[in-house]
mmCIF file of C-alpha atoms and ligand atoms in Angstrom:
data_model
loop_
_atom_site.group_PDB
_atom_site.id
_atom_site.type_symbol
_atom_site.label_atom_id
_atom_site.label_comp_id
_atom_site.label_asym_id
_atom_site.label_seq_id
_atom_site.Cartn_x
_atom_site.Cartn_y
_atom_site.Cartn_z
ATOM 1 C CA MET G 1 17.096 6.234 87.448
ATOM 2 C CA LYS G 2 15.532 9.373 88.560
ATOM 3 C CA ASP G 3 13.462 10.114 85.466
ATOM 4 C CA LEU G 4 11.680 6.504 85.414
ATOM 5 C CA LEU G 5 11.049 7.179 89.225
ATOM 6 C CA GLU G 6 9.433 10.407 88.562
ATOM 7 C CA GLU G 7 7.385 8.853 85.428
ATOM 8 C CA THR G 8 6.327 6.046 87.364
ATOM 9 C CA LYS G 9 4.953 8.308 90.255
ATOM 10 C CA THR G 10 3.365 10.696 87.873
ATOM 11 C CA ILE G 11 1.388 7.934 86.098
ATOM 12 C CA MET G 12 0.468 6.696 89.465
ATOM 13 C CA LYS G 13 -0.628 9.995 90.853
ATOM 14 C CA LYS G 14 -2.636 10.637 87.749
ATOM 15 C CA TYR G 15 -4.629 7.664 87.900
ATOM 16 C CA GLY G 16 -4.789 7.259 91.764
ATOM 17 C CA ILE G 17 -2.667 3.869 91.519
ATOM 18 C CA LYS G 18 -1.985 2.219 94.678
ATOM 19 C CA ALA G 19 0.241 -0.898 94.189
ATOM 20 C CA ASN G 20 -1.833 -3.726 94.748
ATOM 21 C CA LYS G 21 0.268 -6.610 96.625
ATOM 22 C CA ASP G 22 -2.047 -9.442 95.882
ATOM 23 C CA LEU G 23 -1.506 -8.927 92.359
ATOM 24 C CA GLY G 24 2.415 -8.878 92.863
ATOM 25 C CA GLN G 25 2.629 -5.444 91.759
ATOM 26 C CA ASN G 26 6.184 -4.129 92.017
ATOM 27 C CA PHE G 27 6.897 -1.497 89.484
ATOM 28 C CA LEU G 28 10.567 -1.241 87.809
ATOM 29 C CA ILE G 29 11.896 2.419 88.305
ATOM 30 C CA ASN G 30 15.632 1.402 87.539
ATOM 31 C CA ASN G 31 16.548 2.246 83.898
ATOM 32 C CA GLU G 32 19.555 0.259 83.571
ATOM 33 C CA VAL G 33 17.421 -2.906 84.663
ATOM 34 C CA VAL G 34 14.894 -2.359 82.048
ATOM 35 C CA GLU G 35 17.796 -1.817 79.375
ATOM 36 C CA ASN G 36 19.330 -5.112 80.340
ATOM 37 C CA ILE G 37 15.840 -6.891 80.217
ATOM 38 C CA ILE G 38 15.552 -5.505 76.580
ATOM 39 C CA LYS G 39 18.900 -6.126 75.605
ATOM 40 C CA ALA G 40 18.958 -10.042 76.885
ATOM 41 C CA SER G 41 15.429 -10.366 74.941
ATOM 42 C CA ASP G 42 17.365 -9.875 71.611
ATOM 43 C CA ILE G 43 14.275 -8.381 69.900
ATOM 44 C CA SER G 44 13.904 -7.685 66.290
ATOM 45 C CA LYS G 45 11.232 -6.363 63.999
ATOM 46 C CA ASP G 46 10.026 -9.604 63.052
ATOM 47 C CA ASP G 47 9.628 -11.093 66.385
ATOM 48 C CA LEU G 48 6.077 -11.011 68.491
ATOM 49 C CA ILE G 49 6.814 -10.264 72.111
ATOM 50 C CA ILE G 50 4.346 -11.423 74.661
ATOM 51 C CA GLU G 51 4.459 -9.445 77.967
ATOM 52 C CA ILE G 52 3.109 -10.710 80.791
ATOM 53 C CA GLY G 53 1.691 -8.291 83.426
ATOM 54 C CA PRO G 54 2.934 -5.128 81.670
ATOM 55 C CA GLY G 55 1.276 -2.935 84.620
ATOM 56 C CA LEU G 56 2.027 1.002 84.157
ATOM 57 C CA GLY G 57 3.921 -0.162 80.670
ATOM 58 C CA THR G 58 7.553 0.558 81.676
ATOM 59 C CA LEU G 59 8.990 -2.357 79.525
ATOM 60 C CA THR G 60 6.109 -2.096 77.267
ATOM 61 C CA LYS G 61 7.117 1.215 75.877
ATOM 62 C CA GLU G 62 10.625 -0.036 75.025
ATOM 63 C CA LEU G 63 9.339 -3.386 73.400
ATOM 64 C CA ILE G 64 6.939 -1.619 71.205
ATOM 65 C CA GLU G 65 10.060 0.292 69.833
ATOM 66 C CA LYS G 66 11.766 -2.911 68.835
ATOM 67 C CA ALA G 67 9.384 -5.601 68.133
ATOM 68 C CA GLY G 68 7.264 -6.209 65.094
ATOM 69 C CA LYS G 69 4.163 -6.828 67.600
ATOM 70 C CA VAL G 70 3.649 -6.797 71.294
ATOM 71 C CA ILE G 71 0.726 -8.743 73.258
ATOM 72 C CA CYS G 72 0.449 -7.424 76.578
ATOM 73 C CA ILE G 73 -1.954 -9.679 79.032
ATOM 74 C CA GLU G 74 -2.519 -8.058 82.165
ATOM 75 C CA LEU G 75 -5.293 -9.087 84.906
ATOM 76 C CA ASP G 76 -5.657 -5.609 86.506
ATOM 77 C CA LYS G 77 -8.281 -3.701 84.791
ATOM 78 C CA LYS G 78 -6.815 -0.389 86.302
ATOM 79 C CA MET G 79 -3.687 -1.186 84.293
ATOM 80 C CA ILE G 80 -5.471 -1.761 81.186
ATOM 81 C CA LYS G 81 -6.937 1.795 81.250
ATOM 82 C CA ILE G 82 -3.653 3.176 81.624
ATOM 83 C CA LEU G 83 -1.921 1.006 78.820
ATOM 84 C CA ASN G 84 -4.849 1.965 76.412
ATOM 85 C CA GLU G 85 -4.333 5.659 76.955
ATOM 86 C CA ARG G 86 -0.519 5.527 77.143
ATOM 87 C CA PHE G 87 -0.259 3.618 73.935
ATOM 88 C CA VAL G 88 -3.120 4.657 71.866
ATOM 89 C CA ASN G 89 -1.160 5.840 69.114
ATOM 90 C CA SER G 90 0.830 2.745 68.808
ATOM 91 C CA LYS G 91 -0.181 0.310 65.803
ATOM 92 C CA ASN G 92 1.637 -2.737 66.818
ATOM 93 C CA ILE G 93 0.343 -3.294 70.365
ATOM 94 C CA GLU G 94 -2.619 -5.877 71.573
ATOM 95 C CA ILE G 95 -3.878 -5.531 75.299
ATOM 96 C CA ILE G 96 -5.550 -8.543 76.710
ATOM 97 C CA ASN G 97 -7.527 -8.087 80.032
ATOM 98 C CA GLU G 98 -7.222 -11.847 81.289
ATOM 99 C CA ASP G 99 -5.354 -14.145 83.959
ATOM 100 C CA VAL G 100 -2.369 -15.150 82.009
ATOM 101 C CA LEU G 101 -2.843 -18.606 83.390
ATOM 102 C CA SER G 102 -6.106 -18.996 81.699
ATOM 103 C CA VAL G 103 -5.157 -17.529 78.167
ATOM 104 C CA ASP G 104 -4.534 -20.015 75.268
ATOM 105 C CA LEU G 105 -1.090 -19.023 74.527
ATOM 106 C CA ASN G 106 -0.940 -21.555 71.672
ATOM 107 C CA GLU G 107 -4.119 -20.513 69.784
ATOM 108 C CA LEU G 108 -3.029 -16.825 70.274
ATOM 109 C CA ILE G 109 0.850 -17.409 68.780
ATOM 110 C CA LYS G 110 -0.800 -19.625 66.026
ATOM 111 C CA LEU G 111 -3.291 -16.690 65.080
ATOM 112 C CA ASN G 112 -0.592 -14.070 65.128
ATOM 113 C CA LYS G 113 1.796 -15.959 63.101
ATOM 114 C CA LYS G 114 -0.339 -16.699 60.368
ATOM 115 C CA ASN G 115 -1.675 -12.925 60.161
ATOM 116 C CA GLU G 116 1.595 -10.689 60.652
ATOM 117 C CA ASN G 117 4.927 -10.749 59.581
ATOM 118 C CA ILE G 118 6.042 -12.700 62.406
ATOM 119 C CA ASN G 119 9.006 -15.247 62.728
ATOM 120 C CA ASN G 120 9.799 -15.479 66.008
ATOM 121 C CA VAL G 121 7.915 -15.191 69.638
ATOM 122 C CA LYS G 122 9.550 -14.347 72.737
ATOM 123 C CA ILE G 123 8.089 -14.011 76.213
ATOM 124 C CA VAL G 124 9.501 -11.032 78.170
ATOM 125 C CA ALA G 125 8.079 -10.254 81.745
ATOM 126 C CA ASN G 126 8.527 -8.968 85.022
ATOM 127 C CA LEU G 127 6.668 -11.370 86.364
ATOM 128 C CA PRO G 128 4.142 -11.017 89.284
ATOM 129 C CA TYR G 129 6.028 -13.225 92.036
ATOM 130 C CA TYR G 130 3.141 -15.207 93.659
ATOM 131 C CA ILE G 131 2.788 -17.285 90.631
ATOM 132 C CA THR G 132 6.351 -17.197 89.263
ATOM 133 C CA THR G 133 6.128 -21.051 88.893
ATOM 134 C CA PRO G 134 3.031 -21.645 87.708
ATOM 135 C CA ILE G 135 3.367 -19.215 84.680
ATOM 136 C CA ILE G 136 6.830 -20.770 83.979
ATOM 137 C CA MET G 137 5.651 -24.135 83.858
ATOM 138 C CA LYS G 138 2.541 -23.284 81.498
ATOM 139 C CA LEU G 139 5.029 -21.738 79.267
ATOM 140 C CA LEU G 140 7.197 -24.957 79.103
ATOM 141 C CA GLU G 141 4.199 -27.415 79.529
ATOM 142 C CA ASP G 142 2.107 -25.705 77.059
ATOM 143 C CA LYS G 143 4.747 -26.684 74.342
ATOM 144 C CA LEU G 144 4.456 -23.172 72.775
ATOM 145 C CA ASP G 145 6.101 -22.352 69.593
ATOM 146 C CA ILE G 146 8.532 -19.871 70.980
ATOM 147 C CA ASP G 147 12.173 -18.834 71.380
ATOM 148 C CA SER G 148 12.971 -17.626 74.609
ATOM 149 C CA ILE G 149 11.550 -16.385 77.845
ATOM 150 C CA THR G 150 13.150 -13.689 79.553
ATOM 151 C CA VAL G 151 12.067 -12.940 82.907
ATOM 152 C CA MET G 152 12.565 -11.165 86.345
ATOM 153 C CA ILE G 153 11.722 -13.280 89.156
ATOM 154 C CA GLN G 154 12.560 -13.922 92.930
ATOM 155 C CA LYS G 155 16.309 -14.611 92.941
ATOM 156 C CA GLU G 156 15.847 -17.592 95.113
ATOM 157 C CA VAL G 157 13.650 -19.230 92.681
ATOM 158 C CA ALA G 158 15.928 -18.418 89.594
ATOM 159 C CA ASP G 159 18.777 -19.836 91.433
ATOM 160 C CA ARG G 160 16.833 -23.075 91.493
ATOM 161 C CA LEU G 161 15.691 -22.753 87.802
ATOM 162 C CA ILE G 162 18.808 -22.060 86.378
ATOM 163 C CA GLU G 163 20.804 -24.496 88.461
ATOM 164 C CA ILE G 164 22.383 -27.602 86.558
ATOM 165 C CA PRO G 165 21.091 -30.863 87.770
ATOM 166 C CA GLY G 166 23.229 -31.925 90.594
ATOM 167 C CA GLY G 167 23.950 -28.347 91.972
ATOM 168 C CA LYS G 168 23.674 -27.324 95.407
ATOM 169 C CA ASN G 169 20.367 -25.371 94.613
ATOM 170 C CA THR G 170 18.894 -28.486 92.459
ATOM 171 C CA GLY G 171 15.116 -28.833 93.185
ATOM 172 C CA ALA G 172 12.727 -30.788 91.277
ATOM 173 C CA ILE G 173 11.914 -27.987 88.827
ATOM 174 C CA THR G 174 15.839 -27.520 87.947
ATOM 175 C CA TYR G 175 14.979 -30.922 85.666
ATOM 176 C CA THR G 176 12.003 -29.520 84.102
ATOM 177 C CA ILE G 177 13.732 -26.311 83.069
ATOM 178 C CA PHE G 178 17.174 -28.398 82.165
ATOM 179 C CA TYR G 179 14.834 -30.712 79.843
ATOM 180 C CA TYR G 180 13.258 -28.024 77.923
ATOM 181 C CA CYS G 181 15.772 -25.037 77.939
ATOM 182 C CA GLU G 182 19.396 -23.589 78.292
ATOM 183 C CA SER G 183 19.406 -21.211 80.890
ATOM 184 C CA GLU G 184 21.238 -18.325 81.963
ATOM 185 C CA LYS G 185 21.691 -15.433 84.516
ATOM 186 C CA VAL G 186 21.168 -12.061 83.068
ATOM 187 C CA MET G 187 21.469 -9.921 86.240
ATOM 188 C CA GLU G 188 20.804 -9.677 89.934
ATOM 189 C CA VAL G 189 18.563 -6.673 90.595
ATOM 190 C CA GLN G 190 17.805 -4.955 94.139
ATOM 191 C CA ASN G 191 14.995 -4.268 95.974
ATOM 192 C CA ASN G 192 15.388 -0.454 95.516
ATOM 193 C CA SER G 193 14.816 -0.854 91.552
ATOM 194 C CA PHE G 194 10.873 -1.061 92.378
ATOM 195 C CA ILE G 195 8.131 0.867 94.100
ATOM 196 C CA PRO G 196 7.025 -0.200 96.170
ATOM 197 C CA GLU G 197 10.121 -2.546 97.214
ATOM 198 C CA PRO G 198 9.643 -6.174 97.110
ATOM 199 C CA ASP G 199 10.560 -8.255 100.246
ATOM 200 C CA VAL G 200 12.940 -10.347 98.398
ATOM 201 C CA THR G 201 16.162 -9.904 95.988
ATOM 202 C CA SER G 202 15.269 -10.371 92.364
ATOM 203 C CA GLU G 203 16.995 -11.738 89.243
ATOM 204 C CA VAL G 204 16.654 -11.459 85.606
ATOM 205 C CA ILE G 205 16.903 -14.770 83.778
ATOM 206 C CA LYS G 206 16.941 -16.137 80.120
ATOM 207 C CA LEU G 207 15.379 -19.536 79.188
ATOM 208 C CA LYS G 208 16.372 -20.391 75.417
ATOM 209 C CA LEU G 209 13.903 -23.130 74.498
ATOM 210 C CA ARG G 210 16.067 -26.079 73.038
ATOM 211 C CA LYS G 211 15.220 -27.198 69.527
ATOM 212 C CA LYS G 212 15.761 -30.968 70.898
ATOM 213 C CA THR G 213 14.967 -31.827 74.628
ATOM 214 C CA VAL G 214 18.195 -33.394 76.282
ATOM 215 C CA VAL G 215 16.663 -37.064 76.882
ATOM 216 C CA GLU G 216 14.212 -38.371 74.455
ATOM 217 C CA LEU G 217 11.113 -40.133 76.005
ATOM 218 C CA GLU G 218 7.577 -40.890 74.523
ATOM 219 C CA ASN G 219 5.936 -39.556 77.735
ATOM 220 C CA PRO G 220 8.111 -36.983 79.935
ATOM 221 C CA LYS G 221 5.476 -36.717 82.171
ATOM 222 C CA VAL G 222 6.288 -40.145 83.782
ATOM 223 C CA MET G 223 9.909 -38.809 84.240
ATOM 224 C CA PHE G 224 8.715 -35.765 85.919
ATOM 225 C CA MET G 225 6.503 -37.353 88.381
ATOM 226 C CA ILE G 226 9.496 -39.601 89.536
ATOM 227 C CA ILE G 227 11.453 -36.612 90.024
ATOM 228 C CA LYS G 228 8.691 -34.777 91.709
ATOM 229 C CA SER G 229 8.343 -37.900 94.110
ATOM 230 C CA ALA G 230 12.127 -38.212 94.611
ATOM 231 C CA PHE G 231 12.237 -34.557 95.561
ATOM 232 C CA MET G 232 8.895 -34.780 97.950
ATOM 233 C CA GLN G 233 11.290 -37.052 100.273
ATOM 234 C CA ARG G 234 14.807 -35.585 99.431
ATOM 235 C CA ARG G 235 16.289 -36.417 102.697
ATOM 236 C CA LYS G 236 15.832 -39.864 102.279
ATOM 237 C CA THR G 237 17.615 -42.214 99.763
ATOM 238 C CA LEU G 238 16.078 -42.334 96.176
ATOM 239 C CA LEU G 239 15.034 -45.805 96.979
ATOM 240 C CA ASN G 240 13.066 -45.382 100.205
ATOM 241 C CA ALA G 241 11.628 -42.072 98.657
ATOM 242 C CA LEU G 242 10.476 -43.951 95.464
ATOM 243 C CA THR G 243 9.205 -46.837 97.620
ATOM 244 C CA ASN G 244 7.144 -44.843 99.849
ATOM 245 C CA THR G 245 5.382 -42.713 97.038
ATOM 246 C CA GLN G 246 4.924 -46.116 95.228
ATOM 247 C CA VAL G 247 7.030 -45.364 92.012
ATOM 248 C CA PHE G 248 8.552 -48.572 92.683
ATOM 249 C CA ALA G 249 6.200 -51.253 93.455
ATOM 250 C CA SER G 250 8.398 -52.507 96.411
ATOM 251 C CA LYS G 251 11.759 -51.842 97.757
ATOM 252 C CA GLN G 252 12.979 -55.221 96.339
ATOM 253 C CA GLU G 253 11.929 -53.841 92.595
ATOM 254 C CA GLY G 254 13.586 -50.571 93.165
ATOM 255 C CA LEU G 255 16.820 -52.106 94.194
ATOM 256 C CA LYS G 256 16.668 -54.511 91.230
ATOM 257 C CA ILE G 257 16.114 -51.171 88.835
ATOM 258 C CA LEU G 258 18.856 -49.045 90.574
ATOM 259 C CA ARG G 259 21.418 -52.671 90.282
ATOM 260 C CA LYS G 260 20.446 -52.595 86.961
ATOM 261 C CA LEU G 261 20.977 -48.767 85.817
ATOM 262 C CA ASN G 262 24.376 -48.774 88.197
ATOM 263 C CA LEU G 263 22.938 -46.764 90.867
ATOM 264 C CA ASP G 264 24.215 -46.900 94.133
ATOM 265 C CA GLU G 265 21.515 -48.062 96.760
ATOM 266 C CA ASN G 266 21.890 -44.938 98.952
ATOM 267 C CA VAL G 267 21.751 -42.484 96.056
ATOM 268 C CA ARG G 268 19.694 -39.373 96.798
ATOM 269 C CA ALA G 269 17.531 -37.636 94.509
ATOM 270 C CA GLU G 270 19.661 -34.508 93.720
ATOM 271 C CA ASN G 271 22.729 -36.847 92.771
ATOM 272 C CA LEU G 272 20.782 -38.152 89.583
ATOM 273 C CA SER G 273 21.279 -36.878 86.104
ATOM 274 C CA ILE G 274 18.191 -36.167 83.874
ATOM 275 C CA GLU G 275 19.378 -39.094 81.922
ATOM 276 C CA ASP G 276 19.173 -41.494 84.878
ATOM 277 C CA TYR G 277 15.720 -40.424 85.718
ATOM 278 C CA ALA G 278 14.723 -40.819 81.934
ATOM 279 C CA LYS G 279 16.290 -44.645 82.423
ATOM 280 C CA ILE G 280 13.911 -45.068 85.713
ATOM 281 C CA ALA G 281 11.230 -43.959 83.852
ATOM 282 C CA LYS G 282 11.622 -46.268 80.997
ATOM 283 C CA GLU G 283 12.157 -48.959 83.525
ATOM 284 C CA ILE G 284 8.925 -48.701 85.174
ATOM 285 C CA LEU G 285 6.772 -48.270 82.365
HETATM 286 N N1 LIG T 301 5.993 -4.756 83.960
HETATM 287 C C1 LIG T 301 5.493 -3.931 85.213
HETATM 288 C C2 LIG T 301 6.902 -3.355 85.658
HETATM 289 O O1 LIG T 301 7.836 -3.848 85.374
HETATM 290 O O2 LIG T 301 7.003 -2.277 86.325
HETATM 291 C C3 LIG T 301 4.873 -4.343 86.346
HETATM 292 C C4 LIG T 301 5.356 -5.713 86.957
HETATM 293 S S1 LIG T 301 4.527 -6.355 88.131
HETATM 294 C C5 LIG T 301 5.942 -7.305 89.041
HETATM 295 C C6 LIG T 301 3.474 -7.733 87.915
HETATM 296 C C7 LIG T 301 2.407 -7.186 87.117
HETATM 297 O O3 LIG T 301 1.686 -8.388 86.799
HETATM 298 C C8 LIG T 301 1.404 -6.304 87.649
HETATM 299 O O4 LIG T 301 0.804 -5.454 86.592
HETATM 300 C C9 LIG T 301 0.216 -7.195 88.070
HETATM 301 O O5 LIG T 301 -1.158 -6.581 87.769
HETATM 302 C C10 LIG T 301 0.080 -8.223 86.889
HETATM 303 N N2 LIG T 301 -0.399 -9.544 87.064
HETATM 304 C C11 LIG T 301 -0.764 -10.100 88.222
HETATM 305 N N3 LIG T 301 -1.130 -11.527 88.219
HETATM 306 C C12 LIG T 301 -1.433 -11.831 86.772
HETATM 307 C C13 LIG T 301 -2.233 -12.601 86.069
HETATM 308 N N4 LIG T 301 -2.458 -13.781 86.773
HETATM 309 N N5 LIG T 301 -2.197 -12.564 84.739
HETATM 310 C C14 LIG T 301 -1.547 -11.302 84.419
HETATM 311 N N6 LIG T 301 -0.995 -10.384 84.829
HETATM 312 C C15 LIG T 301 -0.992 -10.462 86.068
#
């Protein structure tokens, strides 16, 4: 742990870097955590790795050893200068100075799959926590041609993402993740594994994209809209929540649908399986 701490401090001092809290900059200084992220990512020479928020390049250094190519997407110009100088001799790295949320990842992947000897694409990142959810939603909703997403995020968010629908941490996003991925916890990470220390405990999770989604729907967006509406008023019964948010045209209509699907009229948002929500989506279409 000491060497990575020393290395990080040296780079920060050399470039006069003060971590920018607004950009979620918490730099990893724990070797064991780096090793575990790399191991869980399961990288080989025909992989393209897209790293979001490389920062000073701590994970990047390991990624370029293992992967065919690494594309880093970093918003902070100061980090770009460091990355360019640090990896000047590496042939298999491309550094992009942009907000990851505005990058056309589909286009980037298509281009690289055509030009390089790339078979699989994997996302690896210690994410900026202020935009964890938008980034993960983008990675899933853009329907990217990727194998897996291995990311460090806040433990509280991680617990909700990797929960199985119906568990105690279930939220609307649990269903989205479950629809697209098989998920697993890699490890919990204590605050002192970073400088500066974040205010929250962290967790590394791995999301493996399913080849086939768990339910088949022409337009899954409708199902996700229903789930979101149900969870917006999660203390109410599903019937009331979906009537109040006008998913059901009326309470009578809602009751009819619940009865048809053999669902109790007092059921709540988190009691439904993804199959139940898919059936409701089919009924209201
Ligand atoms: N990977 C480094 C590490 O593990 O030490 C740094 C991780 S730090 C938690 C998050 C990184 O994401 C920072 O370098 C930050 O500048 C970058 N970042 C923040 N917002 C971003 C955005 N919208 N697009 C791309 N990178 C972003």
